[in-house]
Amino acid sequence: MEKSYSESYKNAGVDVTAGYKSVELMKKYVQSTYTEGVQSDIGGFGGLFAPNIKGMKEPVLVSGTDGVGTKLKLAFLLNKHDTVGQDCVAMCVNDIICTGATPLFFLDYMALGKNVPEVVATIVKGVTDGCKKAGCALVGGETAEMPGFYPADEYDLAGFSVGIVDKEKIINSENIEIGDKVIGLASSGVHSNGFSLVRKIFNVNKENLNEYKEELGKTLGEALLEPTKIYVKPVLKVLENIEVKGISHVTGGGFYENLPRMLNEKVALNINKDSYEIPAIFKLIQTQGNIPERDMYNTFNMGIGMALIVKKEEVQKTLQILQEAGETAYEIGEVVEGNKEINII
């Protein structure tokens, strides 16, 4: 690597030595995520992972990919890059857990206008924080310096994760029945969806993002950049003890788009909007933007980042398990007759 240097490429805007420095700075963070299955170190052409399938009758791999979206614009404005990596991980692993799968490993992809090694390492540290919360290993990634395509102080961040589940334990909607209950797990805020609308409502700039909001108890920027909560370990704990009939990650499209994805065509959901306290950030968004209630529930998570369907007899046990795992959770609705309708009442 020491002899790898191109003055011509550097004059075109790509500094390969900055890439090497980025790798060195992030190495300790990446290695801190390694689990028993990791078979390779940072810097190879592919991340190697040997899954433990002992005890599984028919192991099935489950994959998920996503990015952070326009929430990154806020990170650019505030020059704060240590949390968006967790957002990237969360958007992938929270999807995987909806099938009942355990995330095994993660890869990230970062494209940027200029490689500033310290910024890249900070972003990757956020990725590794997310991986550790999900119990998965960061086994590889790519940093692409793309001058002229991205502004020098901007980047995009996306990720990809793979998990595993025994085929007989895959969660589907077949067993959901009328009378089953919906458990909602509290979100940490807006998560990583709806930011195109958020940015329009607040006309975000450095000044108003740094403005302290009494109702939030923090600045607007701090509230909006709060990283997406990762639900993997608490949900896995529930799955060990409870028959979970459906799981939904409440992301872009809010309640109306995501909750039907865990239902069969014979049932619908009644969601009681008064069953939990809607976080102040959503009230501020709705008031500031004069947004109709239905649009709020069709865009944002409204304080519920993940929903589980369980038998009514197991509601209290489920809530207890989640509480012991450090989660705030509520009984927010029930299964009724219908065809995947979501009724907010």
GROMACS .gro file of C-alpha atoms in nm:
model
  345
    1MET     CA    1   0.000   0.000   0.000
    2GLU     CA    2   0.288   0.240   0.073
    3LYS     CA    3   0.383   0.250  -0.297
    4SER     CA    4   0.025   0.298  -0.414
    5TYR     CA    5   0.003   0.664  -0.507
    6SER     CA    6  -0.110   0.851  -0.817
    7GLU     CA    7  -0.047   1.223  -0.851
    8SER     CA    8  -0.265   1.231  -1.163
    9TYR     CA    9  -0.559   1.071  -0.981
   10LYS     CA   10  -0.511   1.308  -0.687
   11ASN     CA   11  -0.523   1.605  -0.926
   12ALA     CA   12  -0.857   1.468  -1.051
   13GLY     CA   13  -0.990   1.479  -0.694
   14VAL     CA   14  -0.929   1.123  -0.571
   15ASP     CA   15  -0.663   1.076  -0.302
   16VAL     CA   16  -0.602   0.703  -0.260
   17THR     CA   17  -0.378   0.765   0.042
   18ALA     CA   18  -0.674   0.922   0.224
   19GLY     CA   19  -0.856   0.595   0.168
   20TYR     CA   20  -0.576   0.400   0.334
   21LYS     CA   21  -0.576   0.638   0.630
   22SER     CA   22  -0.953   0.596   0.664
   23VAL     CA   23  -0.910   0.220   0.684
   24GLU     CA   24  -0.645   0.250   0.952
   25LEU     CA   25  -0.860   0.487   1.159
   26MET     CA   26  -1.171   0.269   1.137
   27LYS     CA   27  -0.997  -0.066   1.188
   28LYS     CA   28  -1.032  -0.079   1.566
   29TYR     CA   29  -1.402   0.002   1.543
   30VAL     CA   30  -1.468  -0.264   1.280
   31GLN     CA   31  -1.280  -0.533   1.472
   32SER     CA   32  -1.480  -0.455   1.785
   33THR     CA   33  -1.790  -0.599   1.611
   34TYR     CA   34  -1.636  -0.934   1.523
   35THR     CA   35  -1.831  -1.238   1.635
   36GLU     CA   36  -1.734  -1.606   1.630
   37GLY     CA   37  -1.846  -1.649   1.269
   38VAL     CA   38  -1.609  -1.390   1.121
   39GLN     CA   39  -1.345  -1.560   0.905
   40SER     CA   40  -1.170  -1.257   0.752
   41ASP     CA   41  -1.022  -0.922   0.849
   42ILE     CA   42  -1.075  -0.574   0.708
   43GLY     CA   43  -0.911  -0.505   0.373
   44GLY     CA   44  -0.991  -0.821   0.175
   45PHE     CA   45  -1.200  -0.846  -0.139
   46GLY     CA   46  -1.484  -1.020   0.043
   47GLY     CA   47  -1.609  -1.060   0.398
   48LEU     CA   48  -1.608  -1.424   0.508
   49PHE     CA   49  -1.856  -1.552   0.764
   50ALA     CA   50  -1.929  -1.906   0.886
   51PRO     CA   51  -2.280  -1.920   1.038
   52ASN     CA   52  -2.352  -2.154   1.326
   53ILE     CA   53  -2.638  -2.372   1.201
   54LYS     CA   54  -2.615  -2.630   1.478
   55GLY     CA   55  -2.963  -2.735   1.586
   56MET     CA   56  -3.132  -2.590   1.277
   57LYS     CA   57  -3.332  -2.829   1.061
   58GLU     CA   58  -3.351  -2.611   0.752
   59PRO     CA   59  -3.155  -2.284   0.781
   60VAL     CA   60  -3.275  -1.996   0.565
   61LEU     CA   61  -3.077  -1.679   0.493
   62VAL     CA   62  -3.264  -1.349   0.517
   63SER     CA   63  -3.124  -1.029   0.365
   64GLY     CA   64  -3.206  -0.661   0.392
   65THR     CA   65  -3.067  -0.342   0.245
   66ASP     CA   66  -3.140   0.028   0.298
   67GLY     CA   67  -2.986   0.371   0.341
   68VAL     CA   68  -3.020   0.672   0.567
   69GLY     CA   69  -3.192   0.897   0.316
   70THR     CA   70  -3.220   1.274   0.337
   71LYS     CA   71  -3.166   1.270   0.712
   72LEU     CA   72  -2.803   1.297   0.605
   73LYS     CA   73  -2.866   1.658   0.504
   74LEU     CA   74  -2.902   1.745   0.873
   75ALA     CA   75  -2.576   1.570   0.956
   76PHE     CA   76  -2.403   1.781   0.689
   77LEU     CA   77  -2.548   2.106   0.824
   78LEU     CA   78  -2.448   2.030   1.182
   79ASN     CA   79  -2.119   1.859   1.089
   80LYS     CA   80  -2.229   1.571   1.313
   81HIS     CA   81  -2.155   1.229   1.168
   82ASP     CA   82  -2.141   0.989   1.464
   83THR     CA   83  -2.504   0.869   1.464
   84VAL     CA   84  -2.605   0.819   1.099
   85GLY     CA   85  -2.414   0.490   1.088
   86GLN     CA   86  -2.648   0.344   1.349
   87ASP     CA   87  -2.942   0.464   1.138
   88CYS     CA   88  -2.802   0.270   0.843
   89VAL     CA   89  -2.765  -0.052   1.041
   90ALA     CA   90  -3.104  -0.016   1.206
   91MET     CA   91  -3.292   0.021   0.880
   92CYS     CA   92  -3.155  -0.314   0.766
   93VAL     CA   93  -3.150  -0.530   1.080
   94ASN     CA   94  -3.492  -0.413   1.201
   95ASP     CA   95  -3.634  -0.541   0.872
   96ILE     CA   96  -3.457  -0.876   0.907
   97ILE     CA   97  -3.592  -0.937   1.258
   98CYS     CA   98  -3.948  -0.911   1.123
   99THR     CA   99  -3.902  -1.260   0.973
  100GLY     CA  100  -3.774  -1.400   1.303
  101ALA     CA  101  -3.417  -1.410   1.174
  102THR     CA  102  -3.102  -1.327   1.372
  103PRO     CA  103  -2.874  -1.079   1.190
  104LEU     CA  104  -2.530  -1.229   1.126
  105PHE     CA  105  -2.327  -0.965   0.946
  106PHE     CA  106  -2.341  -0.623   0.787
  107LEU     CA  107  -2.167  -0.437   0.504
  108ASP     CA  108  -2.171  -0.063   0.442
  109TYR     CA  109  -2.124   0.151   0.132
  110MET     CA  110  -2.021   0.514   0.153
  111ALA     CA  111  -1.992   0.742  -0.151
  112LEU     CA  112  -1.851   1.088  -0.090
  113GLY     CA  113  -1.725   1.395  -0.267
  114LYS     CA  114  -1.400   1.410  -0.071
  115ASN     CA  115  -1.248   1.150   0.158
  116VAL     CA  116  -1.173   1.312   0.491
  117PRO     CA  117  -1.038   1.014   0.692
  118GLU     CA  118  -1.148   1.145   1.031
  119VAL     CA  119  -1.506   1.197   0.909
  120VAL     CA  120  -1.516   0.855   0.744
  121ALA     CA  121  -1.390   0.690   1.064
  122THR     CA  122  -1.656   0.873   1.268
  123ILE     CA  123  -1.930   0.752   1.034
  124VAL     CA  124  -1.801   0.396   1.050
  125LYS     CA  125  -1.786   0.413   1.430
  126GLY     CA  126  -2.161   0.483   1.419
  127VAL     CA  127  -2.203   0.178   1.196
  128THR     CA  128  -2.011  -0.038   1.444
  129ASP     CA  129  -2.217   0.098   1.734
  130GLY     CA  130  -2.526  -0.020   1.549
  131CYS     CA  131  -2.375  -0.357   1.468
  132LYS     CA  132  -2.291  -0.421   1.832
  133LYS     CA  133  -2.645  -0.330   1.937
  134ALA     CA  134  -2.775  -0.576   1.677
  135GLY     CA  135  -2.523  -0.845   1.768
  136CYS     CA  136  -2.391  -0.869   1.413
  137ALA     CA  137  -2.044  -0.825   1.267
  138LEU     CA  138  -1.927  -0.559   1.024
  139VAL     CA  139  -1.739  -0.783   0.778
  140GLY     CA  140  -1.675  -0.541   0.494
  141GLY     CA  141  -1.765  -0.223   0.315
  142GLU     CA  142  -1.666   0.024   0.049
  143THR     CA  143  -1.570   0.390   0.054
  144ALA     CA  144  -1.592   0.550  -0.289
  145GLU     CA  145  -1.450   0.898  -0.344
  146MET     CA  146  -1.655   1.056  -0.625
  147PRO     CA  147  -1.552   1.419  -0.688
  148GLY     CA  148  -1.783   1.606  -0.921
  149PHE     CA  149  -2.066   1.367  -0.842
  150TYR     CA  150  -2.109   1.462  -0.475
  151PRO     CA  151  -2.020   1.800  -0.320
  152ALA     CA  152  -1.694   1.789  -0.126
  153ASP     CA  153  -1.872   1.801   0.211
  154GLU     CA  154  -2.151   1.552   0.136
  155TYR     CA  155  -2.188   1.175   0.112
  156ASP     CA  156  -2.441   0.897   0.083
  157LEU     CA  157  -2.455   0.597   0.313
  158ALA     CA  158  -2.621   0.262   0.253
  159GLY     CA  159  -2.593  -0.086   0.397
  160PHE     CA  160  -2.671  -0.452   0.354
  161SER     CA  161  -2.725  -0.722   0.614
  162VAL     CA  162  -2.778  -1.098   0.620
  163GLY     CA  163  -2.947  -1.299   0.893
  164ILE     CA  164  -3.050  -1.659   0.948
  165VAL     CA  165  -3.361  -1.840   1.070
  166ASP     CA  166  -3.479  -2.200   1.082
  167LYS     CA  167  -3.748  -2.240   0.815
  168GLU     CA  168  -4.005  -2.373   1.061
  169LYS     CA  169  -3.961  -2.060   1.274
  170ILE     CA  170  -4.012  -1.803   0.998
  171ILE     CA  171  -4.281  -1.559   1.107
  172ASN     CA  172  -4.571  -1.530   0.868
  173SER     CA  173  -4.930  -1.414   0.893
  174GLU     CA  174  -5.103  -1.752   0.872
  175ASN     CA  175  -5.182  -1.791   1.243
  176ILE     CA  176  -5.305  -1.438   1.312
  177GLU     CA  177  -5.661  -1.451   1.449
  178ILE     CA  178  -5.932  -1.206   1.544
  179GLY     CA  179  -5.879  -1.105   1.906
  180ASP     CA  180  -5.500  -1.115   1.896
  181LYS     CA  181  -5.331  -0.804   2.035
  182VAL     CA  182  -5.081  -0.556   1.897
  183ILE     CA  183  -4.779  -0.460   2.106
  184GLY     CA  184  -4.599  -0.139   2.010
  185LEU     CA  185  -4.233  -0.076   2.092
  186ALA     CA  186  -4.147   0.290   2.144
  187SER     CA  187  -3.935   0.464   1.884
  188SER     CA  188  -3.646   0.695   1.966
  189GLY     CA  189  -3.791   0.971   1.748
  190VAL     CA  190  -3.838   1.023   1.378
  191HIS     CA  191  -3.586   0.745   1.299
  192SER     CA  192  -3.483   0.766   0.931
  193ASN     CA  193  -3.805   0.828   0.742
  194GLY     CA  194  -4.005   1.130   0.635
  195PHE     CA  195  -3.711   1.370   0.631
  196SER     CA  196  -3.796   1.522   0.296
  197LEU     CA  197  -4.118   1.644   0.458
  198VAL     CA  198  -3.940   1.738   0.782
  199ARG     CA  199  -3.685   1.946   0.594
  200LYS     CA  200  -3.961   2.126   0.405
  201ILE     CA  201  -4.167   2.196   0.718
  202PHE     CA  202  -3.878   2.346   0.915
  203ASN     CA  203  -3.689   2.487   0.616
  204VAL     CA  204  -3.387   2.340   0.792
  205ASN     CA  205  -3.066   2.535   0.820
  206LYS     CA  206  -2.783   2.545   1.071
  207GLU     CA  207  -2.946   2.822   1.273
  208ASN     CA  208  -3.287   2.667   1.330
  209LEU     CA  209  -3.140   2.322   1.388
  210ASN     CA  210  -2.939   2.469   1.676
  211GLU     CA  211  -3.247   2.637   1.823
  212TYR     CA  212  -3.346   2.501   2.164
  213LYS     CA  213  -3.706   2.379   2.179
  214GLU     CA  214  -3.866   2.384   2.523
  215GLU     CA  215  -4.120   2.115   2.433
  216LEU     CA  216  -3.840   1.883   2.317
  217GLY     CA  217  -3.598   1.955   2.600
  218LYS     CA  218  -3.318   1.982   2.342
  219THR     CA  219  -3.237   2.154   2.015
  220LEU     CA  220  -3.436   2.069   1.704
  221GLY     CA  221  -3.125   1.921   1.546
  222GLU     CA  222  -3.056   1.696   1.843
  223ALA     CA  223  -3.412   1.565   1.835
  224LEU     CA  224  -3.414   1.501   1.462
  225LEU     CA  225  -3.069   1.337   1.452
  226GLU     CA  226  -3.154   1.096   1.734
  227PRO     CA  227  -3.051   0.761   1.580
  228THR     CA  228  -3.298   0.490   1.486
  229LYS     CA  229  -3.355   0.242   1.766
  230ILE     CA  230  -3.236  -0.113   1.703
  231TYR     CA  231  -3.490  -0.371   1.823
  232VAL     CA  232  -3.306  -0.694   1.745
  233LYS     CA  233  -3.205  -0.817   2.089
  234PRO     CA  234  -3.532  -0.735   2.271
  235VAL     CA  235  -3.741  -0.895   1.994
  236LEU     CA  236  -3.520  -1.206   1.989
  237LYS     CA  237  -3.578  -1.234   2.364
  238VAL     CA  238  -3.954  -1.222   2.305
  239LEU     CA  239  -3.927  -1.485   2.032
  240GLU     CA  240  -3.752  -1.719   2.275
  241ASN     CA  241  -4.051  -1.713   2.509
  242ILE     CA  242  -4.363  -1.609   2.315
  243GLU     CA  243  -4.543  -1.723   2.001
  244VAL     CA  244  -4.519  -1.405   1.795
  245LYS     CA  245  -4.762  -1.413   1.503
  246GLY     CA  246  -4.650  -1.102   1.318
  247ILE     CA  247  -4.383  -0.833   1.331
  248SER     CA  248  -4.374  -0.501   1.149
  249HIS     CA  249  -4.094  -0.246   1.131
  250VAL     CA  250  -4.268   0.093   1.116
  251THR     CA  251  -4.060   0.283   0.861
  252GLY     CA  252  -4.143   0.500   0.559
  253GLY     CA  253  -4.518   0.498   0.499
  254GLY     CA  254  -4.590   0.486   0.871
  255PHE     CA  255  -4.874   0.278   1.013
  256TYR     CA  256  -5.084   0.260   0.698
  257GLU     CA  257  -4.810   0.116   0.479
  258ASN     CA  258  -4.616  -0.105   0.718
  259LEU     CA  259  -4.866  -0.265   0.956
  260PRO     CA  260  -5.061  -0.440   0.675
  261ARG     CA  261  -4.740  -0.615   0.569
  262MET     CA  262  -4.766  -0.849   0.868
  263LEU     CA  263  -5.134  -0.938   0.817
  264ASN     CA  264  -5.319  -1.205   0.622
  265GLU     CA  265  -5.615  -1.116   0.400
  266LYS     CA  266  -5.877  -1.214   0.657
  267VAL     CA  267  -5.786  -0.966   0.928
  268ALA     CA  268  -5.740  -0.595   0.994
  269LEU     CA  269  -5.612  -0.386   1.285
  270ASN     CA  270  -5.776  -0.137   1.516
  271ILE     CA  271  -5.504   0.086   1.659
  272ASN     CA  272  -5.587   0.296   1.965
  273LYS     CA  273  -5.402   0.624   1.922
  274ASP     CA  274  -5.461   0.710   2.289
  275SER     CA  275  -5.289   0.393   2.414
  276TYR     CA  276  -4.953   0.569   2.439
  277GLU     CA  277  -4.815   0.922   2.453
  278ILE     CA  278  -4.716   1.048   2.108
  279PRO     CA  279  -4.365   1.203   2.138
  280ALA     CA  280  -4.338   1.580   2.130
  281ILE     CA  281  -4.135   1.585   1.808
  282PHE     CA  282  -4.433   1.454   1.611
  283LYS     CA  283  -4.669   1.705   1.768
  284LEU     CA  284  -4.426   1.981   1.672
  285ILE     CA  285  -4.401   1.851   1.314
  286GLN     CA  286  -4.779   1.830   1.280
  287THR     CA  287  -4.839   2.178   1.423
  288GLN     CA  288  -4.553   2.348   1.239
  289GLY     CA  289  -4.649   2.195   0.905
  290ASN     CA  290  -5.026   2.192   0.954
  291ILE     CA  291  -5.020   1.823   0.857
  292PRO     CA  292  -5.348   1.622   0.860
  293GLU     CA  293  -5.353   1.341   1.114
  294ARG     CA  294  -5.385   1.071   0.848
  295ASP     CA  295  -5.077   1.203   0.667
  296MET     CA  296  -4.884   1.191   0.994
  297TYR     CA  297  -4.969   0.823   1.043
  298ASN     CA  298  -4.895   0.759   0.675
  299THR     CA  299  -4.548   0.917   0.688
  300PHE     CA  300  -4.399   0.882   1.036
  301ASN     CA  301  -4.372   0.611   1.302
  302MET     CA  302  -4.559   0.838   1.548
  303GLY     CA  303  -4.363   0.698   1.841
  304ILE     CA  304  -4.396   0.328   1.758
  305GLY     CA  305  -4.092   0.187   1.580
  306MET     CA  306  -4.194  -0.178   1.577
  307ALA     CA  307  -4.516  -0.372   1.630
  308LEU     CA  308  -4.572  -0.733   1.736
  309ILE     CA  309  -4.889  -0.943   1.723
  310VAL     CA  310  -4.937  -1.193   2.006
  311LYS     CA  311  -5.222  -1.386   2.166
  312LYS     CA  312  -5.422  -1.178   2.413
  313GLU     CA  313  -5.325  -1.423   2.689
  314GLU     CA  314  -4.957  -1.341   2.634
  315VAL     CA  315  -4.975  -0.962   2.632
  316GLN     CA  316  -4.858  -0.910   2.989
  317LYS     CA  317  -4.574  -1.160   2.959
  318THR     CA  318  -4.461  -0.995   2.636
  319LEU     CA  319  -4.465  -0.650   2.793
  320GLN     CA  320  -4.270  -0.780   3.092
  321ILE     CA  321  -4.000  -0.936   2.871
  322LEU     CA  322  -3.964  -0.612   2.675
  323GLN     CA  323  -3.951  -0.404   2.991
  324GLU     CA  324  -3.680  -0.629   3.136
  325ALA     CA  325  -3.489  -0.585   2.809
  326GLY     CA  326  -3.498  -0.208   2.855
  327GLU     CA  327  -3.776  -0.131   2.607
  328THR     CA  328  -4.080   0.087   2.655
  329ALA     CA  329  -4.377  -0.100   2.510
  330TYR     CA  330  -4.755  -0.070   2.503
  331GLU     CA  331  -5.064  -0.267   2.405
  332ILE     CA  332  -5.177  -0.044   2.118
  333GLY     CA  333  -5.448  -0.237   1.935
  334GLU     CA  334  -5.615  -0.559   1.835
  335VAL     CA  335  -5.682  -0.780   1.538
  336VAL     CA  336  -6.031  -0.756   1.391
  337GLU     CA  337  -6.208  -0.892   1.087
  338GLY     CA  338  -6.115  -0.729   0.758
  339ASN     CA  339  -5.874  -0.729   0.467
  340LYS     CA  340  -5.552  -0.567   0.594
  341GLU     CA  341  -5.719  -0.236   0.682
  342ILE     CA  342  -5.556  -0.019   0.946
  343ASN     CA  343  -5.808   0.176   1.154
  344ILE     CA  344  -5.663   0.450   1.379
  345ILE     CA  345  -5.931   0.511   1.642
   0.00000   0.00000   0.00000
